[in-house]
Coordinates of N, CA, C and O in Angstrom, one line a residue:
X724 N 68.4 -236.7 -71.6 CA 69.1 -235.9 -70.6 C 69.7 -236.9 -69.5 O 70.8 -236.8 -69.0
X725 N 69.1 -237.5 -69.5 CA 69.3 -239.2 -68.4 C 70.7 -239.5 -69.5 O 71.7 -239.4 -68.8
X726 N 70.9 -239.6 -70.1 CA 71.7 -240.3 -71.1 C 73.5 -239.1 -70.7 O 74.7 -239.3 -70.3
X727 N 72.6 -237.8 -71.1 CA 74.1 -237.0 -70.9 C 74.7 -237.0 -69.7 O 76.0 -237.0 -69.6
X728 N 74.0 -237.1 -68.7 CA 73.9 -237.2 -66.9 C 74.9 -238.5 -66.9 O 76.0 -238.7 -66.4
X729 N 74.2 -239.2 -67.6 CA 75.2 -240.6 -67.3 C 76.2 -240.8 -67.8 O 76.7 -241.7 -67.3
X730 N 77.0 -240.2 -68.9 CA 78.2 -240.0 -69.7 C 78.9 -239.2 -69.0 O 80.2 -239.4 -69.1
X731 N 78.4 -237.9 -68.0 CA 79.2 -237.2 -67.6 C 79.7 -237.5 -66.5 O 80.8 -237.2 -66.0
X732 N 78.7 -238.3 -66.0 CA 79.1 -239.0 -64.4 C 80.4 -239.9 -64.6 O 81.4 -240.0 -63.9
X733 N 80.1 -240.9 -66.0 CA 81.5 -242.0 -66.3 C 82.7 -241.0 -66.6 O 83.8 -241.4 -66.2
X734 N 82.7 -240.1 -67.2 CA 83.4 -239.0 -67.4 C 84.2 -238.9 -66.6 O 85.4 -239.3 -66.6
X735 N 83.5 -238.4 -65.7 CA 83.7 -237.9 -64.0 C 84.5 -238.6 -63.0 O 85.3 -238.0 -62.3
X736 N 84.3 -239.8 -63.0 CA 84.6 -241.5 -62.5 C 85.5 -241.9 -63.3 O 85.8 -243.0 -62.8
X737 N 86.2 -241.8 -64.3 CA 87.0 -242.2 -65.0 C 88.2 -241.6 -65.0 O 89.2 -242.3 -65.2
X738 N 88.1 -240.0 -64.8 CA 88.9 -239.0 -64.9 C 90.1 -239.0 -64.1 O 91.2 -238.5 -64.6
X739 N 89.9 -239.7 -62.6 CA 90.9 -239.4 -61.9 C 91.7 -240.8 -62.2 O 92.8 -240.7 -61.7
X740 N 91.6 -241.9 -62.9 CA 92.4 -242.8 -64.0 C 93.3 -242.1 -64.4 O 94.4 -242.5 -64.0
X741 N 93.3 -241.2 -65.0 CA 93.9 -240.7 -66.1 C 95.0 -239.5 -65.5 O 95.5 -238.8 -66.4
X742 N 95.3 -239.4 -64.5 CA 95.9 -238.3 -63.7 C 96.7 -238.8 -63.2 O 97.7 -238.1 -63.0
X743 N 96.8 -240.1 -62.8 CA 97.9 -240.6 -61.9 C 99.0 -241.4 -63.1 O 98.7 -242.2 -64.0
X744 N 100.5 -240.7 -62.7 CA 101.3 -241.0 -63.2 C 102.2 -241.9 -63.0 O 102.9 -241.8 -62.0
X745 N 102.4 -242.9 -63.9 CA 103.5 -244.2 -63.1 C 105.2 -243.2 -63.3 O 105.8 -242.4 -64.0
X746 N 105.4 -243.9 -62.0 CA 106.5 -243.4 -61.7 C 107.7 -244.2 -62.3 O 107.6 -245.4 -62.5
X747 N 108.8 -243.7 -62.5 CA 110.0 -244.5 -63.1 C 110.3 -245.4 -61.4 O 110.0 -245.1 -60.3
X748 N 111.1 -246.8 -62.0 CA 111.1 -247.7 -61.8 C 112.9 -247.3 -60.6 O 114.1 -246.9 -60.8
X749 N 112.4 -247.7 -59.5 CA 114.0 -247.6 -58.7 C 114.8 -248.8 -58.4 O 114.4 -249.9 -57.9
X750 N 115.8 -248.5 -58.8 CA 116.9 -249.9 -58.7 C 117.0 -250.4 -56.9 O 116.8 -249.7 -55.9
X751 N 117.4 -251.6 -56.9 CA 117.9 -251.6 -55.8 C 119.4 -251.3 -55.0 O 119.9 -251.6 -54.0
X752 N 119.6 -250.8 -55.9 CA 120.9 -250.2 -55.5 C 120.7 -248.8 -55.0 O 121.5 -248.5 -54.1
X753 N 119.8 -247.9 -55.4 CA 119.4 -246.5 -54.9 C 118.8 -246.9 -53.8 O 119.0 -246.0 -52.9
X754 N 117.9 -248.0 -53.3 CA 116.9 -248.1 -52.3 C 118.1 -248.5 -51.4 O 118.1 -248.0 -50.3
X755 N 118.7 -249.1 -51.5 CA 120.1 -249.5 -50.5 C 120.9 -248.3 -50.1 O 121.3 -248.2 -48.9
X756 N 121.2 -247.3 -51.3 CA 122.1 -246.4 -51.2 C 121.0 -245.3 -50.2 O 121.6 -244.6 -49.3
X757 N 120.1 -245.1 -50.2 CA 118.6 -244.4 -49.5 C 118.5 -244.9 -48.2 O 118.1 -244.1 -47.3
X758 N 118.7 -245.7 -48.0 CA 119.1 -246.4 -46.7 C 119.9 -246.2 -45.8 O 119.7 -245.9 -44.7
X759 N 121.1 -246.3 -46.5 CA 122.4 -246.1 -45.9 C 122.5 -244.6 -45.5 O 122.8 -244.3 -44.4
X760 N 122.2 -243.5 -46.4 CA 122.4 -242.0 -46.2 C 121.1 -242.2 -44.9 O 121.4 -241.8 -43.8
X761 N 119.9 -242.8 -45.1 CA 119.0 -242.4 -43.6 C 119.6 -242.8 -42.3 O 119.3 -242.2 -41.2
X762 N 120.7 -244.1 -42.6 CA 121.0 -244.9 -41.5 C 122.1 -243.6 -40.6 O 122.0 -243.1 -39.6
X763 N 123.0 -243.7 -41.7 CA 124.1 -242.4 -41.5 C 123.4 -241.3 -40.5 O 123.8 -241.1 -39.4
X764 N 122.1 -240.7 -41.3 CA 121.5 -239.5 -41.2 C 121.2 -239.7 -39.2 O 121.3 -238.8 -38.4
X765 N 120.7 -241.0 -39.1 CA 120.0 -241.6 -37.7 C 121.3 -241.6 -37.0 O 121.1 -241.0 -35.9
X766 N 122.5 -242.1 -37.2 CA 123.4 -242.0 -37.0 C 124.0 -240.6 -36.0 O 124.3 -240.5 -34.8
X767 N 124.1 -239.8 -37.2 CA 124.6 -238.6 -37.0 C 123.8 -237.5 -35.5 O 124.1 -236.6 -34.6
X768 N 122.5 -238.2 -36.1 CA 121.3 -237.8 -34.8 C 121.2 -238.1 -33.7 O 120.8 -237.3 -32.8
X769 N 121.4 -239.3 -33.3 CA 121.9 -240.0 -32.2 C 123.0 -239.3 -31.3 O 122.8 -238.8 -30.2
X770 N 124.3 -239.5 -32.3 CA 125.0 -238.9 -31.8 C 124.6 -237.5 -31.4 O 124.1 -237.6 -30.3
X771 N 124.6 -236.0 -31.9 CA 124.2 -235.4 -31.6 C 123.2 -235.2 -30.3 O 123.4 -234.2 -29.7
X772 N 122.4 -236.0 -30.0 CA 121.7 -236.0 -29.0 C 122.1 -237.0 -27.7 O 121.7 -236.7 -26.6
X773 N 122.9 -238.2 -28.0 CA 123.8 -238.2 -27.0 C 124.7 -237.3 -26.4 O 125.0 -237.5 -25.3
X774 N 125.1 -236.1 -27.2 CA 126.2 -235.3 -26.9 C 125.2 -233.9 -25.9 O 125.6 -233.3 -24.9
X775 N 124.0 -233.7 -26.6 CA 123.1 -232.7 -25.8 C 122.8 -233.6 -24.5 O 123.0 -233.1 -23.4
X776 N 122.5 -234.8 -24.4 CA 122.0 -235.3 -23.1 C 123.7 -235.1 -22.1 O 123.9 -234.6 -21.1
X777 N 124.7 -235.7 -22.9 CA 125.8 -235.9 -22.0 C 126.2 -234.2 -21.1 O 126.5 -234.1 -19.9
X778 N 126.0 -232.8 -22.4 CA 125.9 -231.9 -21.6 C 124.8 -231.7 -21.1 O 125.4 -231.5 -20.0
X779 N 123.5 -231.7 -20.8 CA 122.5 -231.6 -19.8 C 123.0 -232.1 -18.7 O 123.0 -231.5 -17.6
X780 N 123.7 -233.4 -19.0 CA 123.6 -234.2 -17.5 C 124.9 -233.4 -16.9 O 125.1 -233.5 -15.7
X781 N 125.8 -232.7 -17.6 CA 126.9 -232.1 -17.0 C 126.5 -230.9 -16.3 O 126.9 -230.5 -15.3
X782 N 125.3 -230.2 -17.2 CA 124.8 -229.1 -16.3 C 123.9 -229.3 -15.0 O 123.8 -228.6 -14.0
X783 N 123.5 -230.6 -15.3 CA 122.6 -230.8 -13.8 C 123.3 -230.9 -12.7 O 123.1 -230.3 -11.6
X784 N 124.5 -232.2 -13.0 CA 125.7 -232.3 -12.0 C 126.1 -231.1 -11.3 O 126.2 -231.2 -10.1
X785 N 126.5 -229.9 -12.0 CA 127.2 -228.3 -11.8 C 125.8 -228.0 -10.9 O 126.1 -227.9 -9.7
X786 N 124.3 -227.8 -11.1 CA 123.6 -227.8 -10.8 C 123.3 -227.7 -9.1 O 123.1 -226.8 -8.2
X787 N 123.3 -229.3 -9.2 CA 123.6 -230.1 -8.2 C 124.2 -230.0 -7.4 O 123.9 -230.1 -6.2
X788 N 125.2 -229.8 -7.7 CA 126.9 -229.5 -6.8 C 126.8 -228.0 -6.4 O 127.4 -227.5 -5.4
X789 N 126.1 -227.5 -6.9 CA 126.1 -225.6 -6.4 C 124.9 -225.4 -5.3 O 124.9 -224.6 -4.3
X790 N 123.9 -226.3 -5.7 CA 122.9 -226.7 -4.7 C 123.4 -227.3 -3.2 O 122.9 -226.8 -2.2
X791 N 124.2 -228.3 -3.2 CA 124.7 -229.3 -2.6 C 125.5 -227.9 -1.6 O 125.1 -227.4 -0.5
X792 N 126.7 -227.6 -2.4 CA 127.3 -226.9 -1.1 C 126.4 -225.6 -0.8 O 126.5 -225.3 0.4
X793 N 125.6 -224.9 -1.5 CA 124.8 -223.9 -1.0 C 124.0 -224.4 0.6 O 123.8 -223.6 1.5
X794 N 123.7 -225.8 0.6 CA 122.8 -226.6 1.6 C 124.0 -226.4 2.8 O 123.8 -225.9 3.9
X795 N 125.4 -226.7 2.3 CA 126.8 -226.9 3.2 C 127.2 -225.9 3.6 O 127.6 -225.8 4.8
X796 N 127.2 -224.9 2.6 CA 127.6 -223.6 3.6 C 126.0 -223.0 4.2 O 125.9 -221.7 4.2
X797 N 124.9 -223.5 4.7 CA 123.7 -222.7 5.2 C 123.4 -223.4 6.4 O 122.7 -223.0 7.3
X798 N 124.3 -225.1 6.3 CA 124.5 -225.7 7.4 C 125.6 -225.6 8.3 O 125.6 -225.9 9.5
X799 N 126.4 -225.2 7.8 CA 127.7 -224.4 8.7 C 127.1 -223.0 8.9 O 127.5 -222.9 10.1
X800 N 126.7 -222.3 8.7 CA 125.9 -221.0 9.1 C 124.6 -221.7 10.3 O 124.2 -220.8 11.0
X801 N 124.1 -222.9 10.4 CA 123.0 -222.9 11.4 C 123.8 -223.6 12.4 O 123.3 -223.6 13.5
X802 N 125.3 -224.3 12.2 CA 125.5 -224.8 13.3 C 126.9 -223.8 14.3 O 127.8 -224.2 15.0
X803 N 126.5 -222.4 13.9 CA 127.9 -221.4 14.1 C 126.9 -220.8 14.8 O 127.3 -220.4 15.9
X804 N 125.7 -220.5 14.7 CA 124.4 -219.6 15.2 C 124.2 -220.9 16.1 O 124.8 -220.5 17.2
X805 N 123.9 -221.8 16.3 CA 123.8 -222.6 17.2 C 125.0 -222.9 18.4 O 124.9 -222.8 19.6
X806 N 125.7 -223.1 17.9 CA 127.2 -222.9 18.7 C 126.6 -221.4 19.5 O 125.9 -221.3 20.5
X807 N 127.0 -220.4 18.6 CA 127.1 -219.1 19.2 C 125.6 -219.0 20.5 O 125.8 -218.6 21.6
X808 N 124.1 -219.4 20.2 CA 123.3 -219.6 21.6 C 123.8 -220.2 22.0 O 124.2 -219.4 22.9
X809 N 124.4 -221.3 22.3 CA 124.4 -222.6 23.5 C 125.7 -221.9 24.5 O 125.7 -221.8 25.7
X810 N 126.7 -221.3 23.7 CA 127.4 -220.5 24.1 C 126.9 -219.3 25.0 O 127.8 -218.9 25.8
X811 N 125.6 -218.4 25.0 CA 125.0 -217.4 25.1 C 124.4 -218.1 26.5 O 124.8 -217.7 27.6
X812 N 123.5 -219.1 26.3 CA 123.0 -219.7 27.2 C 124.0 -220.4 28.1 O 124.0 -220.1 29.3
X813 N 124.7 -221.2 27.6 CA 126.0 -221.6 29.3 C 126.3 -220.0 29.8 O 126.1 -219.8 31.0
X814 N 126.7 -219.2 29.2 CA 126.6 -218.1 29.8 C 125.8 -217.4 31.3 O 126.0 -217.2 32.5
X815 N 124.3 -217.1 29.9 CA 123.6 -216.7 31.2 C 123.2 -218.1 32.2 O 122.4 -217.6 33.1
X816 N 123.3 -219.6 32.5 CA 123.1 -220.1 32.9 C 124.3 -220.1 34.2 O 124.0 -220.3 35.4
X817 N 125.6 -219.8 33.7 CA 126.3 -219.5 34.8 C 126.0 -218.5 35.7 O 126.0 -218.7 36.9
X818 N 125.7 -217.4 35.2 CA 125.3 -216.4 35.6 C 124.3 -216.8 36.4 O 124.7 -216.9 37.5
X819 N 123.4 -217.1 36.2 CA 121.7 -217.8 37.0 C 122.9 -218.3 38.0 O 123.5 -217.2 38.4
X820 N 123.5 -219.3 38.6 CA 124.0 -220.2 39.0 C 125.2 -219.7 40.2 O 125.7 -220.3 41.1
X821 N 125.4 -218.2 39.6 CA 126.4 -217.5 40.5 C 125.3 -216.5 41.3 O 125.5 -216.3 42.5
X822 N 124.4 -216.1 40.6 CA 123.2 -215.5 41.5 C 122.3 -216.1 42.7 O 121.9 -215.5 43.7
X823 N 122.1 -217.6 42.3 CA 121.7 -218.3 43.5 C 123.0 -218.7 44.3 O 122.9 -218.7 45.5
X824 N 124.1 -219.0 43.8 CA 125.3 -218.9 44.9 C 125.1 -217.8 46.0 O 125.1 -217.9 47.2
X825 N 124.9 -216.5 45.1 CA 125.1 -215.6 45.9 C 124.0 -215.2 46.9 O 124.3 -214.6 48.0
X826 N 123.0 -215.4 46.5 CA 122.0 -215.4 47.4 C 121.8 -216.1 48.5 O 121.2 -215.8 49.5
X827 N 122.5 -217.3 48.2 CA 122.3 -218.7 49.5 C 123.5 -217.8 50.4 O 123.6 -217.6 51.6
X828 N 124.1 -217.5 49.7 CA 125.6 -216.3 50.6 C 124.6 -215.9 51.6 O 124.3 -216.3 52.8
X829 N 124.3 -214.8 50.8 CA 123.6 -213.6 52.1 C 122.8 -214.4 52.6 O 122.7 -214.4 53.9
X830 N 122.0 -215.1 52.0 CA 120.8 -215.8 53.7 C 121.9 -215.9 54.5 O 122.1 -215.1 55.4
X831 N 122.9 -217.4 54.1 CA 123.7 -217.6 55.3 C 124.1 -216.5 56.4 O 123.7 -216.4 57.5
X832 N 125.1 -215.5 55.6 CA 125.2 -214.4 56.0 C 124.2 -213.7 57.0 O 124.6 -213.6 58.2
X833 N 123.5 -213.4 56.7 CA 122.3 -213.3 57.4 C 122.1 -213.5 58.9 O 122.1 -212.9 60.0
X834 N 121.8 -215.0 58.3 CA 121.4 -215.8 59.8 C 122.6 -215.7 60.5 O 122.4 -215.1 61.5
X835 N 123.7 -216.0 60.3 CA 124.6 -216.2 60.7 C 125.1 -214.5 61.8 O 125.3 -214.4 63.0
X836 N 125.0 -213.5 60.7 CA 125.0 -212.1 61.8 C 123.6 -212.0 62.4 O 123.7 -211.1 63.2
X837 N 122.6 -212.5 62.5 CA 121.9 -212.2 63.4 C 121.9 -213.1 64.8 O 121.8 -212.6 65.9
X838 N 121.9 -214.4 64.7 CA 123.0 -214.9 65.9 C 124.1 -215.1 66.0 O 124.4 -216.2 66.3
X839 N 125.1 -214.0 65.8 CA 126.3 -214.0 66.7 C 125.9 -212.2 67.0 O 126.6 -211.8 67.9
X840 N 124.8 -211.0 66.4 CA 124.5 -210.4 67.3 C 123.5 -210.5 68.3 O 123.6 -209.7 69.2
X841 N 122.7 -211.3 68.2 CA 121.8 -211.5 69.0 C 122.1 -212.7 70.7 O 121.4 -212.8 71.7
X842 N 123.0 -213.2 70.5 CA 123.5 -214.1 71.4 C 124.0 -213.7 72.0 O 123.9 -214.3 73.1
X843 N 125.2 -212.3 72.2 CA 125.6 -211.6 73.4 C 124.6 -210.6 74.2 O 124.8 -210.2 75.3
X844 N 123.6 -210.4 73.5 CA 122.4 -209.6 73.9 C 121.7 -210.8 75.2 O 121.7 -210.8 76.4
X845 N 121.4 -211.5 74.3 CA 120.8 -212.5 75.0 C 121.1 -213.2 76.8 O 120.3 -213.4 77.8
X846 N 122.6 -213.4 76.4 CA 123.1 -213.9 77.7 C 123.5 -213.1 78.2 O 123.9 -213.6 79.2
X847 N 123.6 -211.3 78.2 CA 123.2 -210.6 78.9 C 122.2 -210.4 79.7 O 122.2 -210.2 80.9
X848 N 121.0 -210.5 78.9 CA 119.3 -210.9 79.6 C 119.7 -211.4 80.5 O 120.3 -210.8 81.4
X849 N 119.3 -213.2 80.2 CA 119.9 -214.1 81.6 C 120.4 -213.5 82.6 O 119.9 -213.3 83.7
X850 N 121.7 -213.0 82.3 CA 122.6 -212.4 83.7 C 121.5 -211.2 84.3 O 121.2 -211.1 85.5
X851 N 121.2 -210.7 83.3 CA 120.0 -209.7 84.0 C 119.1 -210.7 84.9 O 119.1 -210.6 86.1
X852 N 118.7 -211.2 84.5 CA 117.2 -211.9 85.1 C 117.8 -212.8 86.3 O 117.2 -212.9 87.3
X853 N 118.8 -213.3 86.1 CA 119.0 -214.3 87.3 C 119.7 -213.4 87.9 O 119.7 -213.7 89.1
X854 N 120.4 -212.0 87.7 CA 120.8 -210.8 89.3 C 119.6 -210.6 89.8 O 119.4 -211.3 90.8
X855 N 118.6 -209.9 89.4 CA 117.0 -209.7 89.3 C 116.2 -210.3 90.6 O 115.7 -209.8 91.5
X856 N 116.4 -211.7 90.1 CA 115.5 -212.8 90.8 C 116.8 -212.9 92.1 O 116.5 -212.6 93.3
X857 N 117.8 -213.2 92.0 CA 118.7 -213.3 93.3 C 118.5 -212.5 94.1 O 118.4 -212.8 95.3
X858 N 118.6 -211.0 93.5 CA 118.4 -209.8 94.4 C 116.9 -209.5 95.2 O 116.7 -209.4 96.4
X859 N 116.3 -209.3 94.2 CA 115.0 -209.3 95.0 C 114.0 -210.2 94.9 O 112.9 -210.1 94.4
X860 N 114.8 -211.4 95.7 CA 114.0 -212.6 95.4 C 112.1 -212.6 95.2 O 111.1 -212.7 95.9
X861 N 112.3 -212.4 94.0 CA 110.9 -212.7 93.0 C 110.1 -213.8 93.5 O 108.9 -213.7 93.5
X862 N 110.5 -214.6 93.7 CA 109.9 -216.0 93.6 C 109.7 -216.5 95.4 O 109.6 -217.7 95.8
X863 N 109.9 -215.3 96.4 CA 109.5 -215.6 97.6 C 107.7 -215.5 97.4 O 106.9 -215.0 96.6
X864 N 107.4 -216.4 99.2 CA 105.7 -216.1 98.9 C 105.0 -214.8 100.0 O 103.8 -214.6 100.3
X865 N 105.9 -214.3 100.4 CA 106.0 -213.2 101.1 C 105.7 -211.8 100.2 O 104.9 -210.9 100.4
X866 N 106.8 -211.8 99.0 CA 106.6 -210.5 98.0 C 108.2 -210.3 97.7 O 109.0 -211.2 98.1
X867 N 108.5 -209.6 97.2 CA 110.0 -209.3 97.0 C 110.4 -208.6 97.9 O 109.6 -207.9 98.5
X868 N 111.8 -208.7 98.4 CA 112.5 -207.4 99.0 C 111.8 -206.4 98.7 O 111.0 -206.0 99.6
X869 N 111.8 -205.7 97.5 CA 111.3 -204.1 97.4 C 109.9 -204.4 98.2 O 109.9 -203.9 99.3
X870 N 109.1 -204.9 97.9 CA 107.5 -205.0 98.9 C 107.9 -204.6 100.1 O 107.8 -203.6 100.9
X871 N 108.6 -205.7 100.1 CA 108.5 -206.2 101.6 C 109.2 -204.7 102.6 O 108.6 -204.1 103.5
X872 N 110.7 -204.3 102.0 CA 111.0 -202.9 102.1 C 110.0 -202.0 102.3 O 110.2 -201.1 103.1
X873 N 108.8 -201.8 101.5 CA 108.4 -200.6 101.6 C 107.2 -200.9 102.3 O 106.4 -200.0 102.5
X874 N 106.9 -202.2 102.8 CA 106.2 -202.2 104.2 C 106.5 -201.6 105.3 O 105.8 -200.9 106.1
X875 N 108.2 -202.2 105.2 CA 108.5 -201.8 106.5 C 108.5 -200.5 106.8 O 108.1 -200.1 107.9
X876 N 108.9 -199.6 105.9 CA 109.0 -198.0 105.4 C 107.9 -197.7 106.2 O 108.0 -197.2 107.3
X877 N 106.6 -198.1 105.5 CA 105.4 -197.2 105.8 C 104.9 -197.5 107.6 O 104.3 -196.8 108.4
X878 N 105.7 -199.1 107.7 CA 105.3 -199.1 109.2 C 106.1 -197.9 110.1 O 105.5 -197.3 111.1
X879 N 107.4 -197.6 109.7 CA 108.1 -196.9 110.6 C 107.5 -195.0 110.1 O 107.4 -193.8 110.5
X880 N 107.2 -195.5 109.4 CA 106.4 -193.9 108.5 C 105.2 -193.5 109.4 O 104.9 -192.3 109.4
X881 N 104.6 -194.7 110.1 CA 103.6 -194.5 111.4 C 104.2 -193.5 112.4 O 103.7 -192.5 112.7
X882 N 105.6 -194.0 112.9 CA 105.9 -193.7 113.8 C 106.9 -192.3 113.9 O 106.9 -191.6 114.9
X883 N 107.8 -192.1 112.7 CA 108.5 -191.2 112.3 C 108.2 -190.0 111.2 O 107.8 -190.0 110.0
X884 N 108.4 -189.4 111.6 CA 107.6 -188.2 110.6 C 108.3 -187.6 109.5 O 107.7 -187.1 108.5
X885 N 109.8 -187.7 109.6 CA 110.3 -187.7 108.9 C 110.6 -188.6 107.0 O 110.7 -188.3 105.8
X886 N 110.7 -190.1 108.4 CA 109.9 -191.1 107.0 C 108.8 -190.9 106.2 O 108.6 -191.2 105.0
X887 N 108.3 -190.2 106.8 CA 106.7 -190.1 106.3 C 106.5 -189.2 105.1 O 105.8 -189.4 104.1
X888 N 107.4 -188.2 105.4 CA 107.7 -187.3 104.6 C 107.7 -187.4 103.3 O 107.1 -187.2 102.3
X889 N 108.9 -187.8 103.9 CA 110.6 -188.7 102.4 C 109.3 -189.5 101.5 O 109.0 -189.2 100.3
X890 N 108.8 -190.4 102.0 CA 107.9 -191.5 101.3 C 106.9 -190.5 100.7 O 106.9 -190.6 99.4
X891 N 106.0 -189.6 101.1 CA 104.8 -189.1 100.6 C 105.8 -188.0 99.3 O 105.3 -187.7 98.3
X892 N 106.9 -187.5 99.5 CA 107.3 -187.1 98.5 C 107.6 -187.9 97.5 O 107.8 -187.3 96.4
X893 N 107.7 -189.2 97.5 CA 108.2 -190.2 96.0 C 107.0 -190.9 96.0 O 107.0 -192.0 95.5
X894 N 105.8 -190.3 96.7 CA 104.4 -191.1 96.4 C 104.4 -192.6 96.4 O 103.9 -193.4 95.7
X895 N 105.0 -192.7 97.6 CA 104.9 -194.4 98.2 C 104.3 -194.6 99.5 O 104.4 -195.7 100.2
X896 N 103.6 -193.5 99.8 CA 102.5 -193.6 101.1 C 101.0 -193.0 100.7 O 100.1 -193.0 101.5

């Protein structure tokens, strides 16, 4: 049995010998000519794929360029919105600027009508005060005229009855 085992195994081991086929012999003129169609073939592929890159790079360019002014017109749109505030703002800044005008107006205004009405008021006073003090001299150390007047009154008011009267009727006796 050892014996058949071992015949079938050389069998076995031998077998794949016998399967492989020699191939016909190629000239070198076919392996040259095999060449040339691959070279061609590499050739043709090249090309081809130079021509896809050259469009790619044309689509990116278009790409590019559509991007590019899209950025150009969104920057002319932020500097027209920009324009248009700074414009908004000198505006109300004028505006601010005519409002404190006008307010420093009216103070002026203001002050200004309350002394030129208050100043004829005034130096009327004075004239008041200095007829005042002239007439019944205030500032004697006796008393004023009027005192001193209605001393005298009440002295002759002793003596006259009729004074006496007159005075106790205006409640100065």
């Amino acid at each position: 049995m050892k014996k058949l085992v071992l015949v079938f195994m050389v069998v076995m081991l031998a077998s794949p010998a016998f399967a492989v086929e020699v191939a016909p012999r190629i000239s070198d003129r076919e392996i040259i000519e095999s060449l040339a169609e691959l070279k061609a073939g590499q050739k043709a592929l090249e090309a081809k794929m130079d021509l896809r890159f050259i469009a790619m790079q044309e689509q990116m360019d278009q790409r590019f360029t559509a991007v590019d002014q899209r950025f150009t017109a969104m920057q002319e749109q932020m500097d027209q919105r920009f324009e248009a505030v700074d414009r908004r703002l000198d505006f109300i800044q004028q505006l601010m600027l005519i409002t404190i005008a006008g307010i420093f107006g009216l103070i002026g205004f203001i002050v200004w009508d309350r002394y030129s009405t208050l100043r004829p008021m005034d130096m009327r006073l004075r004239r008041l005060e200095e007829n005042l003090e002239h007439d019944l001299e205030l500032q004697s150390p006796e008393g004023s005229k009027l005192t001193r007047m209605i001393h005298a009154l009440r002295e002759l008011a002793k003596e006259d009855r009729k004074i006496a009267s007159i005075l106790r009727s205006f409640s100065l006796l």
